[in-house]
Tab-separated table of C-alpha atoms in Angstrom:
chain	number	residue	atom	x	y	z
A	217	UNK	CA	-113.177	-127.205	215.110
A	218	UNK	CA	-111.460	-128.239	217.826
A	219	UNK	CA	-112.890	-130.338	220.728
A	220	UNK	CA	-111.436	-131.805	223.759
A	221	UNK	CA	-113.700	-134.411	225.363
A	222	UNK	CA	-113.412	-135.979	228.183
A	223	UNK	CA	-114.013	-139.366	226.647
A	224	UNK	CA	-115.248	-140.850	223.244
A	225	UNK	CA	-116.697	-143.725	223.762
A	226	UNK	CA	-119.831	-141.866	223.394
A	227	UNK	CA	-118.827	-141.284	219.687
A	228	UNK	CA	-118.660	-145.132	218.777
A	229	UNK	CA	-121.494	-144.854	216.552
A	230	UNK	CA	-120.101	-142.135	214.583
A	231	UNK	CA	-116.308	-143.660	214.598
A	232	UNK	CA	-117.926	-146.864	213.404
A	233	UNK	CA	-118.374	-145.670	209.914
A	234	UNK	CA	-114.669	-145.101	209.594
A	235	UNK	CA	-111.599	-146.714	210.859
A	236	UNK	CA	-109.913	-147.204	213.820
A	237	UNK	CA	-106.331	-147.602	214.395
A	238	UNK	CA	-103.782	-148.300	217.435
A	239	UNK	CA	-101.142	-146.613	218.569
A	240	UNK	CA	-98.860	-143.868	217.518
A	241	UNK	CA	-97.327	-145.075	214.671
A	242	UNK	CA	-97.917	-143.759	210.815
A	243	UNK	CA	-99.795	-140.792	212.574
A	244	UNK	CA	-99.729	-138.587	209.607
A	245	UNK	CA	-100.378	-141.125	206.870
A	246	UNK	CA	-103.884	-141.660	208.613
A	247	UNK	CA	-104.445	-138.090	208.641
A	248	UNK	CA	-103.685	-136.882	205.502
A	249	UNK	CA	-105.366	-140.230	203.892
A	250	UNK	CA	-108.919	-139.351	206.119
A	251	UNK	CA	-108.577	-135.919	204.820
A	252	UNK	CA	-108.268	-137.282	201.194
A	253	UNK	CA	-110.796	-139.777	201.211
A	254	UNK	CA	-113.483	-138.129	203.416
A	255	UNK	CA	-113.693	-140.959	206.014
A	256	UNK	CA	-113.570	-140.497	209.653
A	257	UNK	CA	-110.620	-142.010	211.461
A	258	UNK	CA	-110.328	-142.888	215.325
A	259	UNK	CA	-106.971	-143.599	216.603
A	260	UNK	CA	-106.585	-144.780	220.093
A	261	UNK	CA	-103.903	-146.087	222.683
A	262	UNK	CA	-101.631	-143.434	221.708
A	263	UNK	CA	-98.610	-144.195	223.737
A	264	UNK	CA	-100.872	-145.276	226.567
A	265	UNK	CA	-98.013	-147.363	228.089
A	266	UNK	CA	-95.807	-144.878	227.704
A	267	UNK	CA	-94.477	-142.829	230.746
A	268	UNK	CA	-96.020	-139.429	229.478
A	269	UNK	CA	-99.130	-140.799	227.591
A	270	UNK	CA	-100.669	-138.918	224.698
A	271	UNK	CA	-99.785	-136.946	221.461
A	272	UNK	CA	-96.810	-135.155	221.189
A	273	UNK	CA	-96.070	-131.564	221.295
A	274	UNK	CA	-95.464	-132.006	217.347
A	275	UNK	CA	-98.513	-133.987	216.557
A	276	UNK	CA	-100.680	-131.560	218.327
A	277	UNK	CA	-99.066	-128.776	216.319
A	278	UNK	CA	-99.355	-130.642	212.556
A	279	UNK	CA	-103.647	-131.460	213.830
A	280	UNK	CA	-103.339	-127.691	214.138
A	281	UNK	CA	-101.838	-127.181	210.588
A	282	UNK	CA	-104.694	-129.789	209.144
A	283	UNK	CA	-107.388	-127.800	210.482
A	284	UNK	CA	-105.643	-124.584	209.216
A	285	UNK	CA	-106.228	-125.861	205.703
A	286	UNK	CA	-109.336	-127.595	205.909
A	287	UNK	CA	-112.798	-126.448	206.450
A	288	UNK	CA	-115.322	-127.808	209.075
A	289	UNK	CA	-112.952	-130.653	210.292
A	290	UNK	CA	-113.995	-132.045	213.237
A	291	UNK	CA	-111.305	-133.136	215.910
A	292	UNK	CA	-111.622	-134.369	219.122
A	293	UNK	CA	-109.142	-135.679	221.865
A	294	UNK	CA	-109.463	-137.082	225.212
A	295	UNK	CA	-107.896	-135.618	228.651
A	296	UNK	CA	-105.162	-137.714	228.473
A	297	UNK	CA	-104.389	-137.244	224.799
A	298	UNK	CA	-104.563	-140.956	223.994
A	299	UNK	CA	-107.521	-141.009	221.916
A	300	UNK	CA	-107.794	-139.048	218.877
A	301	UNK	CA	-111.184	-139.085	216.506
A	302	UNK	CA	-110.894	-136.630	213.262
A	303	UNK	CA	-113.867	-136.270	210.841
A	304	UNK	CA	-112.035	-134.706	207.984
A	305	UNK	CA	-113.587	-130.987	206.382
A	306	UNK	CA	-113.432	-129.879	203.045
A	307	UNK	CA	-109.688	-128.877	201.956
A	308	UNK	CA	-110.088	-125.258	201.497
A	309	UNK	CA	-106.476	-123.447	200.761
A	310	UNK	CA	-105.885	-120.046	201.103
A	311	UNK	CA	-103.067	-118.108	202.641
A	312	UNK	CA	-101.646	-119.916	205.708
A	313	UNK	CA	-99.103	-119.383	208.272
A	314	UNK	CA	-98.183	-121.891	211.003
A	315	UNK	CA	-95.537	-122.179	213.920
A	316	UNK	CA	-94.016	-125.870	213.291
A	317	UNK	CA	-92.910	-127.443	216.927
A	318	UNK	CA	-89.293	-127.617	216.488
A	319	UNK	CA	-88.887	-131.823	218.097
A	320	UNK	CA	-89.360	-131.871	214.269
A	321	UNK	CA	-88.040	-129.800	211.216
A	322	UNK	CA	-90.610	-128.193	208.691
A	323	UNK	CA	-90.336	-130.970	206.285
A	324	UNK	CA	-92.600	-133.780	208.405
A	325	UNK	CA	-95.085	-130.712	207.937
A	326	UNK	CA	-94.435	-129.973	204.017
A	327	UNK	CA	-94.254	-133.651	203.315
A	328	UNK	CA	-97.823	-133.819	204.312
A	329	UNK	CA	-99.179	-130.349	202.575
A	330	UNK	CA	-97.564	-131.817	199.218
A	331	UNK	CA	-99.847	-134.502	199.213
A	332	UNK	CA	-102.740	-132.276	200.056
A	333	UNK	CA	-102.162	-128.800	198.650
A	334	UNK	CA	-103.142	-129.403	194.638
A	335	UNK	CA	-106.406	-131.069	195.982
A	336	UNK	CA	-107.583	-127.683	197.652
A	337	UNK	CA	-109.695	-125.132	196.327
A	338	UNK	CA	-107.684	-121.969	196.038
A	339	UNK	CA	-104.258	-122.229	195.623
A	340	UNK	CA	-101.971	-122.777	198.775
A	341	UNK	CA	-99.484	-119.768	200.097
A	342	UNK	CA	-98.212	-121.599	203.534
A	343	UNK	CA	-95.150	-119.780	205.316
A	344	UNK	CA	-93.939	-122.326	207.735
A	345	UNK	CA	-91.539	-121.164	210.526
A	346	UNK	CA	-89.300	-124.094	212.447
A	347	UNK	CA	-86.397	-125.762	212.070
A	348	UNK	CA	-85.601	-126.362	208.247
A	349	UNK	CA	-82.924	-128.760	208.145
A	350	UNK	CA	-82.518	-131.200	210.825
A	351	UNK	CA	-81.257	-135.263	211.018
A	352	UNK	CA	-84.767	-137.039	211.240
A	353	UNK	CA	-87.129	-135.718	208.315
A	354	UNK	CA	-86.478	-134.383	204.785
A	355	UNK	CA	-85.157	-131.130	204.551
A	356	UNK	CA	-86.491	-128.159	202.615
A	357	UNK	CA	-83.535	-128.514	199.987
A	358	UNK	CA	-84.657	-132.105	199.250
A	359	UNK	CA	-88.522	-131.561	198.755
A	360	UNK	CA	-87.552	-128.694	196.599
A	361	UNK	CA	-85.475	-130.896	194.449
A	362	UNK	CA	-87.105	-133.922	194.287
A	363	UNK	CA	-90.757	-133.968	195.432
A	364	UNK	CA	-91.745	-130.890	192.848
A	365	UNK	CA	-90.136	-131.839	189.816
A	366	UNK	CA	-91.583	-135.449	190.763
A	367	UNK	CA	-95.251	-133.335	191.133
A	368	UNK	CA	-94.676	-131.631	187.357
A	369	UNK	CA	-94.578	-135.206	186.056
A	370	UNK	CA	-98.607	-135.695	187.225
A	371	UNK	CA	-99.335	-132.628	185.710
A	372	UNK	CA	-99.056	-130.429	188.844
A	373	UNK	CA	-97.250	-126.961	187.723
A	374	UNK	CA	-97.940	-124.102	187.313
A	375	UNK	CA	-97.437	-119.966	187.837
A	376	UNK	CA	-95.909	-119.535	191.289
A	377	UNK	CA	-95.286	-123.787	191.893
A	378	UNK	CA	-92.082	-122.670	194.345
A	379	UNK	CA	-90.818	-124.181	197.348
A	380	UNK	CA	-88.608	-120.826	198.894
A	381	UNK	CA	-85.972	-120.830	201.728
A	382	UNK	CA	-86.732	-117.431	203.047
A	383	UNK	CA	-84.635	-118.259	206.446
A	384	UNK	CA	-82.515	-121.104	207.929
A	385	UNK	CA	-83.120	-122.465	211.292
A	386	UNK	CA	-81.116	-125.558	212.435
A	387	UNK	CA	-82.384	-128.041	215.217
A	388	UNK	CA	-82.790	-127.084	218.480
A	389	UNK	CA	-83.797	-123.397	217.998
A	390	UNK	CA	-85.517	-123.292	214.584
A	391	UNK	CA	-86.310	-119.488	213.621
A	392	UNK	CA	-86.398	-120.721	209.975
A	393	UNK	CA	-89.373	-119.455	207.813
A	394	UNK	CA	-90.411	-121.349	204.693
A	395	UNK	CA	-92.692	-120.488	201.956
A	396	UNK	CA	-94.663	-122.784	199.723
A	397	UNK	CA	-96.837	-122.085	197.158
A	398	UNK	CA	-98.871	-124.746	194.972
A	399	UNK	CA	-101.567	-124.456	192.544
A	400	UNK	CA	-104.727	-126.493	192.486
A	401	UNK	CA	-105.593	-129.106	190.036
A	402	UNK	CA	-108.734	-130.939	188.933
A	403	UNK	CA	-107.174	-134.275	187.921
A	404	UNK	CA	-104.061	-136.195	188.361
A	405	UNK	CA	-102.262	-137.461	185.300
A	406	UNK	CA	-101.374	-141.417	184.429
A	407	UNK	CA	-97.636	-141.708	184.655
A	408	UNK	CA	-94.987	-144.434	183.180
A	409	UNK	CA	-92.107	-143.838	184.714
A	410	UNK	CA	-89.991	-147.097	184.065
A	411	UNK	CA	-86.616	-145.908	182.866
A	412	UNK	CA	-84.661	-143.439	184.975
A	413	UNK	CA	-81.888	-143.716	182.986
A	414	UNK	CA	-77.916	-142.634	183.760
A	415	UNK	CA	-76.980	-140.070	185.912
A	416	UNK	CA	-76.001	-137.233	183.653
A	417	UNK	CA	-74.983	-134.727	186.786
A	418	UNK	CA	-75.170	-134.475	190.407
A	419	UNK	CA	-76.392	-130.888	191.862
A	420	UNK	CA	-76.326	-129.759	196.014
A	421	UNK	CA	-76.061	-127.161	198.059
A	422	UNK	CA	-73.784	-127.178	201.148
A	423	UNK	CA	-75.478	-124.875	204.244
A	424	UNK	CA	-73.798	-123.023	207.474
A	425	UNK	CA	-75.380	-120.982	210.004
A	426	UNK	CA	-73.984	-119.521	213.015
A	427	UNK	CA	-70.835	-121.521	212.055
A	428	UNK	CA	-67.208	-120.444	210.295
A	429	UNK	CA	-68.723	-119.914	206.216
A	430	UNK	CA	-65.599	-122.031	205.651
A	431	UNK	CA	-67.186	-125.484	207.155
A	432	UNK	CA	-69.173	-125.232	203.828
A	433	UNK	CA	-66.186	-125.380	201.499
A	434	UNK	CA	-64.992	-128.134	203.420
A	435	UNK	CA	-67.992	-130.082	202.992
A	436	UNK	CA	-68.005	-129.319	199.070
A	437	UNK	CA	-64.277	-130.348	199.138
A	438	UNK	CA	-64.592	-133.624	200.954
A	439	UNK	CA	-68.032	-134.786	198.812
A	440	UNK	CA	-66.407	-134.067	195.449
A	441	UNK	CA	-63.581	-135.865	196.294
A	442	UNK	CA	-65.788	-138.901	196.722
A	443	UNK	CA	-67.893	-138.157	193.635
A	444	UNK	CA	-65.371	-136.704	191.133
A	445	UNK	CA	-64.511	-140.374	190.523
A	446	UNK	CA	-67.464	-141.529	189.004
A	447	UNK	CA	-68.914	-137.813	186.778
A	448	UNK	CA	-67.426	-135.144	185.965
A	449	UNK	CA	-70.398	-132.621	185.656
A	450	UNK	CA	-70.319	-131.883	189.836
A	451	UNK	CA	-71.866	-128.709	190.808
A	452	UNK	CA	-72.273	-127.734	194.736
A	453	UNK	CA	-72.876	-124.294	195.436
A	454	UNK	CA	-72.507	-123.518	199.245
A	455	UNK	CA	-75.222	-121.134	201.160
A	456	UNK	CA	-74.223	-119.267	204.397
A	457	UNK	CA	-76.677	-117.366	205.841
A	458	UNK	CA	-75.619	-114.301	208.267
A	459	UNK	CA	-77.636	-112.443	211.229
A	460	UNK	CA	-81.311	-112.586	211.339
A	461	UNK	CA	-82.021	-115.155	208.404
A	462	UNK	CA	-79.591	-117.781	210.676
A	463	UNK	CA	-81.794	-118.758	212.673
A	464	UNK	CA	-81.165	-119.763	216.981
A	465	UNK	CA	-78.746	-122.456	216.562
A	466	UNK	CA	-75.689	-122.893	214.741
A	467	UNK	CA	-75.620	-125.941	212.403
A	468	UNK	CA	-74.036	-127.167	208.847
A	469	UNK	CA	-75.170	-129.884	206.529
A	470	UNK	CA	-74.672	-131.069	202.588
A	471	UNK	CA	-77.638	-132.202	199.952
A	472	UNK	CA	-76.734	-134.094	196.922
A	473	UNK	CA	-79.262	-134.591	193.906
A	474	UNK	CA	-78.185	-136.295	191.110
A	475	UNK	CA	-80.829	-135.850	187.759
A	476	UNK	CA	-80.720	-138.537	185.224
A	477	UNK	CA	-81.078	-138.749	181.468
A	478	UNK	CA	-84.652	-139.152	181.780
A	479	UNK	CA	-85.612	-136.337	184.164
A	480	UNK	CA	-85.866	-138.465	187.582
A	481	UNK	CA	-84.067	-137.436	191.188
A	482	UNK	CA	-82.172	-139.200	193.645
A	483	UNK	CA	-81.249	-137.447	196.781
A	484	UNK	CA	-79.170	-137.709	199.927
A	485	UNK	CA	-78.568	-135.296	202.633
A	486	UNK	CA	-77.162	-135.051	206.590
A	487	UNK	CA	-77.005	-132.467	208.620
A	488	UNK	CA	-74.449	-131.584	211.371
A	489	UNK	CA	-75.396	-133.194	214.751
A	490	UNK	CA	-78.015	-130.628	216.792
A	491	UNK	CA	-76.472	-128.051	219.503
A	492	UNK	CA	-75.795	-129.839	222.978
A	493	UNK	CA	-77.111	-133.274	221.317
A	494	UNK	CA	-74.182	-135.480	221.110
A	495	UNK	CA	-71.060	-136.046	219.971
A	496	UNK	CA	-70.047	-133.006	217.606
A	497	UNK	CA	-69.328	-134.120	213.537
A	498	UNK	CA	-66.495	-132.515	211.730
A	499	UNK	CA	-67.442	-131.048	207.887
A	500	UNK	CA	-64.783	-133.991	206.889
A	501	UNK	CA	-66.992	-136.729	207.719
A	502	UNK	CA	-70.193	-135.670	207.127
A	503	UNK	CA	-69.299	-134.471	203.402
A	504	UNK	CA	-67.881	-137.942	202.971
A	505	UNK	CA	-70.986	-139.705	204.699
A	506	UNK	CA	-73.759	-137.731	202.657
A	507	UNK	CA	-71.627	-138.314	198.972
A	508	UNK	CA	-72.041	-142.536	199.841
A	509	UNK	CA	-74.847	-142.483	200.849
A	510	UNK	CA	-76.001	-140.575	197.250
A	511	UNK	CA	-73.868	-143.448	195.737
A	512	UNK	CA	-75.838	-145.785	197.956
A	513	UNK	CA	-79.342	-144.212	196.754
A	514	UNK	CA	-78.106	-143.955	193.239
A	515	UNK	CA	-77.261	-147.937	193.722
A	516	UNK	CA	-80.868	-148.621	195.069
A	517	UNK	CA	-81.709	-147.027	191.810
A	518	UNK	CA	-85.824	-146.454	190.431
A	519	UNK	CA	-87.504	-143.262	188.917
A	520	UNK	CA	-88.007	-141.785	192.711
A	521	UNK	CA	-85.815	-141.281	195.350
A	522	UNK	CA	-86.620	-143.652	198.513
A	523	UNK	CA	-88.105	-140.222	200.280
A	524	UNK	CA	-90.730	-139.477	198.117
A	525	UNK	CA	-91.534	-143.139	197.338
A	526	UNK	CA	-95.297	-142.614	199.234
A	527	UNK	CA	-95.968	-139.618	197.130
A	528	UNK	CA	-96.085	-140.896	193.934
A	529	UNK	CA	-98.098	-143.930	195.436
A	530	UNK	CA	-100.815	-141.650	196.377
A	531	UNK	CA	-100.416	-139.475	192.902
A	532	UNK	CA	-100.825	-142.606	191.042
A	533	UNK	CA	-104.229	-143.736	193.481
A	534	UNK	CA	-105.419	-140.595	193.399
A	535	UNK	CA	-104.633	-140.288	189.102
A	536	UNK	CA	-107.338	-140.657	186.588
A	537	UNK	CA	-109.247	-144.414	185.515
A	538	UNK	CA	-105.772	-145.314	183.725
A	539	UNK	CA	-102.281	-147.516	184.270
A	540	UNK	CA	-99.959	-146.243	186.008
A	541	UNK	CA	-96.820	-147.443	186.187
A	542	UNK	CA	-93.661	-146.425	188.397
A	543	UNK	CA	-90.122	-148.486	188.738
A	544	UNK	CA	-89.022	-147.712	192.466
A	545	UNK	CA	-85.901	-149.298	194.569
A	546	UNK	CA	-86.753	-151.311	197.822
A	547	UNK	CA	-89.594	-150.241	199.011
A	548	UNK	CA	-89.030	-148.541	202.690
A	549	UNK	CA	-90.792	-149.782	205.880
A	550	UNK	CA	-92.438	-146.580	205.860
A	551	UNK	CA	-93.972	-146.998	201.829
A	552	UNK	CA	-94.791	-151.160	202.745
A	553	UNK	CA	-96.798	-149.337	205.836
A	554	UNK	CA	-98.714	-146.615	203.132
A	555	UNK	CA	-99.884	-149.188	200.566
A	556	UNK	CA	-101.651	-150.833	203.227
A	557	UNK	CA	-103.497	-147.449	204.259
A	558	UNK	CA	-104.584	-146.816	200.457
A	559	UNK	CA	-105.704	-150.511	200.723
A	560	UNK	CA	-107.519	-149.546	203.534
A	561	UNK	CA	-109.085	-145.760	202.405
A	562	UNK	CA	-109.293	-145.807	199.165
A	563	UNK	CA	-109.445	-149.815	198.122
A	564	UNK	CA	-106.794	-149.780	195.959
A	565	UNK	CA	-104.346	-152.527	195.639
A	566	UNK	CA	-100.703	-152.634	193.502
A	567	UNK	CA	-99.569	-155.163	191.321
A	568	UNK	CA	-95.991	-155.305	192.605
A	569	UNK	CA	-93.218	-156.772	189.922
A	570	UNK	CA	-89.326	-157.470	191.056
A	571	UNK	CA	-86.937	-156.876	188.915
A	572	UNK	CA	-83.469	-158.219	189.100
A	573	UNK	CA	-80.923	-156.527	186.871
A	574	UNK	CA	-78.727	-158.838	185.370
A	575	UNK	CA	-75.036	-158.870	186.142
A	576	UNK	CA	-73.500	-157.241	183.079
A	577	UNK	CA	-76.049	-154.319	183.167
A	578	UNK	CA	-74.764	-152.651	186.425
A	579	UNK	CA	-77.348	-151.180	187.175
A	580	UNK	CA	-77.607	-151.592	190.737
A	581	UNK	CA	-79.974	-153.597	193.302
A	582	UNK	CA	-83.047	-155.187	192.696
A	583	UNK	CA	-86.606	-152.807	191.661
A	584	UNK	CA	-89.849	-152.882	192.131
A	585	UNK	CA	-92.430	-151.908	189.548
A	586	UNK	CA	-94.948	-150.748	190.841
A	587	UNK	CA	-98.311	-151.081	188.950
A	588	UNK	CA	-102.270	-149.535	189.388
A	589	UNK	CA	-105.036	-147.989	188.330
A	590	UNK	CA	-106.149	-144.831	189.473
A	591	UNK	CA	-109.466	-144.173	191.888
A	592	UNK	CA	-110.307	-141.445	189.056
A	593	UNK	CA	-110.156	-139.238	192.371
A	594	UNK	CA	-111.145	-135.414	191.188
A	595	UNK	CA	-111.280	-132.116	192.984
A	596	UNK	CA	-114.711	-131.448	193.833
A	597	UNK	CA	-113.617	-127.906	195.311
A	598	UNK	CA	-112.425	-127.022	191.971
A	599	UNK	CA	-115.060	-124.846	189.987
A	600	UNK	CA	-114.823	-125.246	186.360
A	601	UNK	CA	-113.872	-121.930	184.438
């Protein structure tokens, strides 16, 4: 339900229960952590010193996409948009199909349904249309190859667990469409993931639109020219998608995965700089660019990639009364920021271990192990068969 109010300082008693926040910042951590936990959330002095005060046109569109999938949310805004107060609804599911705001690409919307969708209570079909690879969030490509194989290992999986390009839309115009589909799930499973283990093969796939299908070999070329020197087992294949699945704007960019022994993902990706948005990259470059900074990731090391470092952190909260136990690289500003809002909704604390490898191991930069036990959190929309 959606409710613009001129004010809410008439709702302090009922934002009192919950938490309040300032500013802008972490906007859909909040959100997606209220929805979780069932507590009512009041942010305020969203940019309020800003020139053009308020939410965003994007913000506005992923509040849309929350109440989409919930049921009986509550949201209310003020006139000026700097005041926000959501009483979360019951996550309900279902077939869904939203419009993402192209200032950002699909994935700061996807990131945000993977942490909600196997908490729902029918299975999630969304079909998301936007921009599907841009420079800012994670792209499609990465979430399918690192955030749902890192979802099978809490016991998330299932018929029809897919993550499907249908169309490509590069930043400015969008016109991509994206379908993802994820089954529900009662409980969470304890995880000890504390040995990634070597890379045994590096995997990507190399993406032009409304560009020469050529600029994707000349990615491939340049990024296995870096990599070739370090494993042999290199596979990129390159995707070039013609006429109506393209898209509005023409764009190329490279994603690198490499798997180790042990079944963990480490992932890297850039994406060609947006139509009339600066200076213009050449393939060259960014193949180059994107195959360090896998090396760099690979160096920075840990069971999960730095980009899906806050969704295991909830999977573990949200597992069953158990250990969990998950060896990460440095921990992003973005993670350090997320433990402290599971502090805050669901009173859970980590222990946090680091681990320095020693100099004849080579195995990279320092870890973290990361260390809880679960809230025991189950699906109360799920009906027992």
């Amino acid at each position: 339900m959606w409710i613009p109010t001129d004010s809410i300082r008439n709702n302090n008693n009922m934002a009192s229960h919950g938490l309040d926040y300032d500013g802008c910042n972490f906007f859909r951590q909040r959100l997606v952590l209220s929805t979780l936990s069932g507590k009512r959330v009041r942010i305020k002095n969203i940019r309020s010193k800003d020139d053009n005060p308020g939410l965003r046109d994007f913000e506005a569109s992923f509040i849309r996409l929350l109440d989409k999938v919930t049921n009986g949310s509550r949201i209310e805004i003020n006139q000026t948009g700097t005041v926000l107060f959501y009483q979360p609804g019951l996550l309900y599911g279902g077939s869904v199909e939203h419009e993402c705001n192209t200032q950002r690409s699909i994935g700061y919307y996807l990131e945000a349904l993977l942490m909600l969708a196997p908490f729902m209570k029918t299975s999630l079909k969304a079909t998301l249309k936007g921009v599907t690879n841009d420079h800012i969030d994670p792209t499609v490509d990465v979430l399918k190859s690192t955030a749902l194989p890192l979802m099978k290992q809490f016991g998330i999986d299932g018929e029809g667990f897919d993550l499907k390009v249908v169309k490509r839309g590069m930043a400015p115009g969008g016109g991509g469409e994206v379908v993802f589909i994820c089954p529900t799930r009662r409980t969470m499973r304890p995880v000890q993931l504390t040995d990634p283990g070597k890379i045994k093969r590096i995997r990507g796939v190399a993406y032009s639109v409304r560009v020469s299908p050529q600029m994707a070999n000349r990615l491939v070329d340049t990024a296995r020219g870096v990599l070739n020197k370090f494993i042999p087992d290199i596979y990129i294949y390159t995707d070039h998608m013609k006429g109506a699945n393209s898209g509005k704007s023409p764009g190329f960019g490279l994603t690198l995965v490499a798997e180790t022994m042990n079944g963990s993902f480490l992932s890297a990706e850039m994406s060609s700089t947006p139509q009339g948005q600066g200076d213009p990259m050449l393939p060259e470059d960014l193949g180059k660019n994107c195959a360090q900074m896998l090396l760099e990731e690979v160096y920075r090391g840990g069971c999960v990639d730095s980009s899906n470092q806050s969704l295991a952190l909830l999977l573990m909260t949200l597992g069953q009364q158990d250990v969990s136990k998950v060896l990460l690289g440095p921990l992003s500003p973005h993670t350090i920021e997320f433990l402290r809002h599971i502090r805050d909704f669901f009173q859970i604390m980590f222990k946090i271990q680091v681990q320095k490898p020693s100099e004849d191991e080579r195995k990279g930069g320092d870890k973290v192990l990361m260390t809880c036990v679960g809230v025991g959190y189950s699906n109360i929309n799920k009906t027992l068969k």
